């Protein structure tokens, strides 16, 4: 220590002494700030800035003088952080963050990529969900629109049937909670008198239809009340905008023109607005329901038991769906009393429009959306983990920064800026990725899964959604590391010694890993359930040979082919011509075709129990039908050309039919030769002999049981004894399918160009479209859970690598004290498995309870399926152990000598 | 040594160390620390000036208004003898302490 110096004469004090500058308030500290800023300005000007710029920049860089002046002098409290200083700080933080990322690009890339993938997936799914579920339907006030489905209710199970014309009129007259009640019967029309005959999709609609759906005519008008109710044999139609443009070339004089529909003259009275799609979402023309003669026998309108009409309506203001449903229950009970036989078990089920259009697609989309969010949380936890590890690596820097005066708020802000910057980068990439993913994925979504009004695109809404999510993820994933680091200080670090760093930060990391494992388990369980359900569906033997089998429909117009004989001649000529096409090997006819979805139901009776109605589905088939589909005849014989209108009534039945109708001895051999009434049991003419029993054929929905509930056993009648109007023409194709099908189409046109073929499909394609939904669900969930699993594995790996590094001295010490390398490795793996075990437990519990959400999509698998749960749990633990392998080996390689040099 | 003593102590040491080389004004101290630490120690004015004023009150620093090379008016600081002595004892303790910290951090 030197001798005391005289402060007034310092040798190292070589400056000219001056009095303090005079400033207002005579405040020394304020004078010091002014001088500080002057010096800064001077340097900035020297660096090439203009004076004004330099002054602004200097003010900004200096930050908020009030903040520190307050600490020493408690000056003016109003001068807290201003907008400018806040912006400055954010910019500073941002620069700092970017500099950090440049220094450590691997970390930044990993974090950004993880977020981008998760965000892209989420945004894509949100876009689809938004388009199909969240957006309003293309009708005004569509939330109030309901379909009123006529149902058959037995044992609490409801089978959809539609309404009969008289039933519909009764509903219309009696309902007060739904008004108006209208029908929109979809029908395919043959449009001729234009360039090329074609089938168009139309609707027969009743009074109030256009009003309830908000349809306006762009040209001409919609139907008058008179046209809607009076049957005078004249026909009118309104065209869709699309049909008008495509077929009529947008002819402005189309109103008033006469076209031919189903070979009848129909006057065009209007063209609908471009955006009007009709209740069937995509109808091309409309005709009044009262003009039923266009499509069939007008007497049908007087039927009480012929049920096929779709009915819809609007809930009156103030009415709820429940109230309306309750009203329809009482209407149904009233009708059952008035018409006991015709209305037995008849009820109505009100279904909101959106639910009706979406079906299980809505469930699927919500589940995928939820799965996407889980994935995002897993990804976010990984990013948080990365930040935490990084923040920890920077403990020294942060502690020093704190020591030199940065307050904890400032450090938190700094770290948050980093995570939000990462999230933003991930978000931008994710958004681009979402657009790409959507474009790539949409064509893969099978037809019929999404309603036709849904046109998913990465919209402004999707953008907003992504933005919201990424800010949340950015803040959430940054907050934990930020708080952890900001609170950690050098003093406690020192005081608590080695343990300090394994405190809060590590707990947070463990929580992240547990969360990740838990969520990944939920996704895996979901994927597992859907996959098992898919496998169960694919395992169903539809009882058919797909190879090359195709079918199309024709509907000979009743004007041109008035009687069954004319229809017979036409269809026989048709099948002869189709059979002549090279490449076609077999042709057969039927009233309907397997896996198309619908077939007609009726009642059969045993002669010895005429009071017991047995609901069956019936099909009219030509003799070689089973031969083409290679359905095996188990006993008896197939139909022959000898089974015609002259011969006695014969039927063939399925095994399921035999079991249902003859439970006492359903063996095929015993059933052949027995008799059933098909139709009125009191009419001896309805009695038919069972001549053959075939194996079960999945005619309708693949997943419906053969006999229970809405499905019922099948019965076959020779087409010669009962001729349908709409025919399925089925044939087998060999060779170049496209060329053969083109030739078939030409052949059909040559027979009668006014009867175009429609609904051409391959049996394989029908089967695929039936399994499309479960396939899609299983594939998407599977993809999600694989990504989730990898992310969780990365998370476990990261945390273990970190803790192993941290425990370095301890591990070395243990090794020095005699622990084997394998002991050390085992303890690291065991740590991972324990952690994952907690995650599996928590996730398993959550999965068990969340499983109900999947119920609607599952087939023959229970949501709480223990096998799936156990299997995925074990799989996750195994993945955790594998993820732990590398850190474990690293730990085991630590030489005991390290301990000595480190300590 | 309590936690808060440690923080302020660290900054105090950095300031005293800088001023031992040459007397400087607040702006110059900040700049010098930044340059010497390779840009890591960007000390906030909100911490620097309160520290200078505190050290001055404690008699470890003395201050006087003077002119800079470029003729600007600024408040200069230099350590007193007490300040120099403080720097020496505390530097030793810091070395000991930072060694301990490094050990804890496993470097």
Coordinates of C-alpha atoms in Angstrom, one line a residue, chain A residues 40-250:
Chain A
X40 CA -21.5 8.5 -27.2
X41 CA -22.8 10.9 -29.9
X42 CA -19.3 12.0 -30.6
X43 CA -18.2 8.5 -31.2
X44 CA -21.1 7.7 -33.4
X45 CA -20.5 10.9 -35.5
X46 CA -16.9 9.8 -35.8
X47 CA -18.3 6.5 -37.1
X48 CA -20.1 8.3 -39.9
X49 CA -23.5 9.1 -38.5
X50 CA -25.2 12.4 -38.8
X51 CA -25.6 14.4 -35.7
X52 CA -29.3 13.9 -35.4
X53 CA -29.1 10.2 -36.1
X54 CA -26.3 9.9 -33.6
X55 CA -28.3 11.7 -30.9
X56 CA -31.3 9.5 -31.4
X57 CA -29.2 6.3 -31.4
X58 CA -27.3 7.5 -28.3
X59 CA -30.6 8.1 -26.5
X60 CA -31.8 4.7 -27.5
X61 CA -28.6 2.9 -26.5
X62 CA -28.3 4.6 -23.2
X63 CA -31.6 3.1 -22.3
X64 CA -33.7 4.6 -19.5
X65 CA -31.7 6.9 -17.3
X66 CA -34.5 7.1 -14.9
X67 CA -34.1 3.5 -14.0
X68 CA -30.7 3.8 -12.5
X69 CA -31.1 7.3 -11.3
X70 CA -33.9 6.1 -9.2
X71 CA -31.7 3.6 -7.5
X72 CA -29.3 6.2 -6.3
X73 CA -31.3 9.4 -6.2
X74 CA -34.9 8.3 -6.2
X75 CA -35.8 10.9 -8.8
X76 CA -38.8 11.4 -10.9
X77 CA -40.8 8.2 -10.8
X78 CA -42.9 9.1 -13.9
X79 CA -39.9 8.5 -16.1
X80 CA -40.3 4.7 -16.2
X81 CA -39.5 2.5 -19.2
X82 CA -40.7 4.3 -22.3
X83 CA -41.8 2.8 -25.6
X84 CA -38.5 3.7 -27.2
X85 CA -36.5 2.0 -24.6
X86 CA -38.6 -1.1 -24.7
X87 CA -38.2 -1.3 -28.5
X88 CA -34.5 -0.8 -28.1
X89 CA -34.2 -3.6 -25.6
X90 CA -36.2 -5.9 -27.8
X91 CA -34.0 -5.1 -30.7
X92 CA -30.9 -5.6 -28.6
X93 CA -32.2 -8.9 -27.4
X94 CA -33.0 -10.0 -30.9
X95 CA -29.5 -9.1 -32.1
X96 CA -28.1 -11.0 -29.2
X97 CA -30.3 -14.0 -29.9
X98 CA -29.3 -14.1 -33.6
X99 CA -25.7 -13.8 -32.7
X100 CA -26.1 -16.8 -30.4
X101 CA -27.8 -18.9 -33.1
X102 CA -25.0 -18.1 -35.5
X103 CA -22.5 -19.3 -33.0
X104 CA -24.4 -22.5 -32.4
X105 CA -26.2 -23.4 -35.7
X106 CA -26.8 -27.0 -34.8
X107 CA -28.9 -26.2 -31.9
X108 CA -30.9 -23.6 -33.7
X109 CA -31.5 -25.8 -36.7
X110 CA -32.7 -28.7 -34.5
X111 CA -35.1 -26.5 -32.6
X112 CA -36.5 -24.7 -35.7
X113 CA -36.9 -28.0 -37.6
X114 CA -38.7 -29.7 -34.8
X115 CA -41.1 -26.9 -34.5
X116 CA -41.5 -26.5 -38.3
X117 CA -42.5 -30.1 -38.7
X118 CA -45.0 -30.1 -35.9
X119 CA -46.4 -26.7 -37.0
X120 CA -46.7 -27.8 -40.6
X121 CA -48.6 -30.9 -39.6
X122 CA -50.9 -28.9 -37.3
X123 CA -51.6 -26.1 -39.8
X124 CA -52.4 -28.6 -42.5
X125 CA -54.8 -30.5 -40.3
X126 CA -56.3 -27.3 -39.0
X127 CA -56.9 -26.2 -42.6
X128 CA -58.8 -29.4 -43.3
X129 CA -60.7 -29.2 -40.0
X130 CA -61.5 -25.5 -40.7
X131 CA -62.8 -26.2 -44.2
X132 CA -64.8 -29.3 -43.3
X133 CA -66.0 -28.7 -39.8
X134 CA -65.5 -25.2 -38.5
X135 CA -66.6 -23.2 -41.5
X136 CA -70.2 -22.5 -42.0
X137 CA -72.0 -24.8 -44.5
X138 CA -72.9 -23.2 -47.8
X139 CA -76.4 -22.3 -46.5
X140 CA -77.5 -19.2 -44.6
X141 CA -77.9 -19.8 -40.9
X142 CA -77.0 -23.5 -41.5
X143 CA -76.8 -24.3 -37.7
X144 CA -80.6 -24.3 -37.6
X145 CA -80.9 -26.8 -40.5
X146 CA -81.7 -30.4 -39.6
X147 CA -82.2 -33.6 -41.5
X148 CA -85.3 -35.5 -40.3
X149 CA -84.3 -39.1 -40.8
X150 CA -87.0 -41.7 -40.8
X151 CA -85.7 -44.6 -38.7
X152 CA -86.6 -48.0 -37.7
X153 CA -86.0 -48.4 -34.0
X154 CA -85.6 -51.9 -32.5
X155 CA -84.0 -52.6 -29.1
X156 CA -82.8 -49.0 -29.0
X157 CA -80.9 -49.4 -32.2
X158 CA -81.9 -47.1 -35.1
X159 CA -81.6 -48.1 -38.7
X160 CA -81.9 -45.3 -41.2
X161 CA -84.7 -45.8 -43.7
X162 CA -85.9 -42.4 -45.0
X163 CA -89.6 -41.3 -44.9
X164 CA -92.5 -42.5 -47.0
X165 CA -94.4 -39.8 -48.9
X166 CA -97.4 -39.9 -46.6
X167 CA -95.3 -39.9 -43.5
X168 CA -93.5 -36.8 -44.9
X169 CA -96.8 -35.1 -45.4
X170 CA -97.9 -36.0 -41.9
X171 CA -94.7 -34.6 -40.4
X172 CA -95.2 -31.4 -42.5
X173 CA -98.7 -31.0 -41.1
X174 CA -97.9 -31.8 -37.5
X175 CA -94.4 -30.4 -36.7
X176 CA -94.3 -27.0 -35.1
X177 CA -90.7 -26.9 -33.9
X178 CA -89.4 -27.4 -37.5
X179 CA -90.7 -25.2 -40.2
X180 CA -90.7 -25.7 -43.1
X181 CA -90.4 -29.4 -43.5
X182 CA -89.3 -30.2 -47.0
X183 CA -88.0 -33.1 -49.0
X184 CA -85.1 -33.2 -51.4
X185 CA -85.1 -36.5 -53.1
X186 CA -81.9 -37.1 -55.0
X187 CA -82.4 -38.7 -58.4
X188 CA -80.3 -39.3 -61.5
X189 CA -81.8 -38.0 -64.6
X190 CA -81.0 -38.8 -68.2
X191 CA -80.6 -35.5 -70.0
X192 CA -81.1 -35.6 -73.8
X193 CA -81.7 -33.1 -76.5
X194 CA -78.3 -31.6 -75.8
X195 CA -75.0 -32.3 -77.5
X196 CA -74.5 -35.6 -75.8
X197 CA -76.9 -37.6 -73.7
X198 CA -75.8 -37.7 -70.1
X199 CA -76.7 -38.6 -66.6
X200 CA -77.2 -35.6 -64.3
X201 CA -77.7 -35.5 -60.6
X202 CA -80.9 -33.8 -59.7
X203 CA -83.3 -33.3 -56.8
X204 CA -87.1 -33.5 -56.6
X205 CA -88.0 -30.8 -54.1
X206 CA -91.1 -29.8 -52.3
X207 CA -92.5 -26.4 -51.4
X208 CA -90.3 -24.2 -49.3
X209 CA -87.1 -26.0 -50.3
X210 CA -85.4 -23.0 -51.9
X211 CA -86.4 -20.7 -49.1
X212 CA -85.1 -22.9 -46.4
X213 CA -81.7 -23.4 -48.0
X214 CA -81.5 -19.7 -49.2
X215 CA -81.4 -20.5 -52.9
X216 CA -82.0 -17.7 -55.3
X217 CA -82.4 -17.9 -59.1
X218 CA -79.7 -16.1 -61.0
X219 CA -81.8 -16.3 -64.1
X220 CA -85.6 -16.8 -64.4
X221 CA -87.2 -18.0 -61.3
X222 CA -87.6 -21.0 -58.9
X223 CA -90.9 -22.9 -58.8
X224 CA -94.3 -21.4 -58.1
X225 CA -96.6 -22.8 -55.4
X226 CA -98.7 -24.2 -58.2
X227 CA -95.9 -26.1 -59.8
X228 CA -94.9 -27.4 -56.4
X229 CA -98.4 -28.9 -55.7
X230 CA -100.5 -29.3 -58.8
X231 CA -100.1 -32.4 -60.9
X232 CA -101.1 -31.5 -64.4
X233 CA -98.6 -33.6 -66.4
X234 CA -96.4 -30.7 -67.4
X235 CA -92.8 -30.6 -66.1
X236 CA -90.5 -27.8 -65.2
X237 CA -86.9 -27.6 -64.0
X238 CA -84.4 -25.2 -62.6
X239 CA -80.7 -25.7 -63.7
X240 CA -77.6 -25.3 -61.6
X241 CA -75.2 -22.6 -62.6
X242 CA -72.6 -25.2 -63.5
X243 CA -74.9 -27.2 -65.7
X244 CA -76.1 -24.1 -67.4
X245 CA -72.5 -23.1 -68.1
X246 CA -71.1 -26.5 -69.1
X247 CA -73.9 -28.1 -71.0
X248 CA -75.9 -25.1 -72.2
X249 CA -72.9 -22.9 -72.8
X250 CA -74.2 -20.2 -70.6

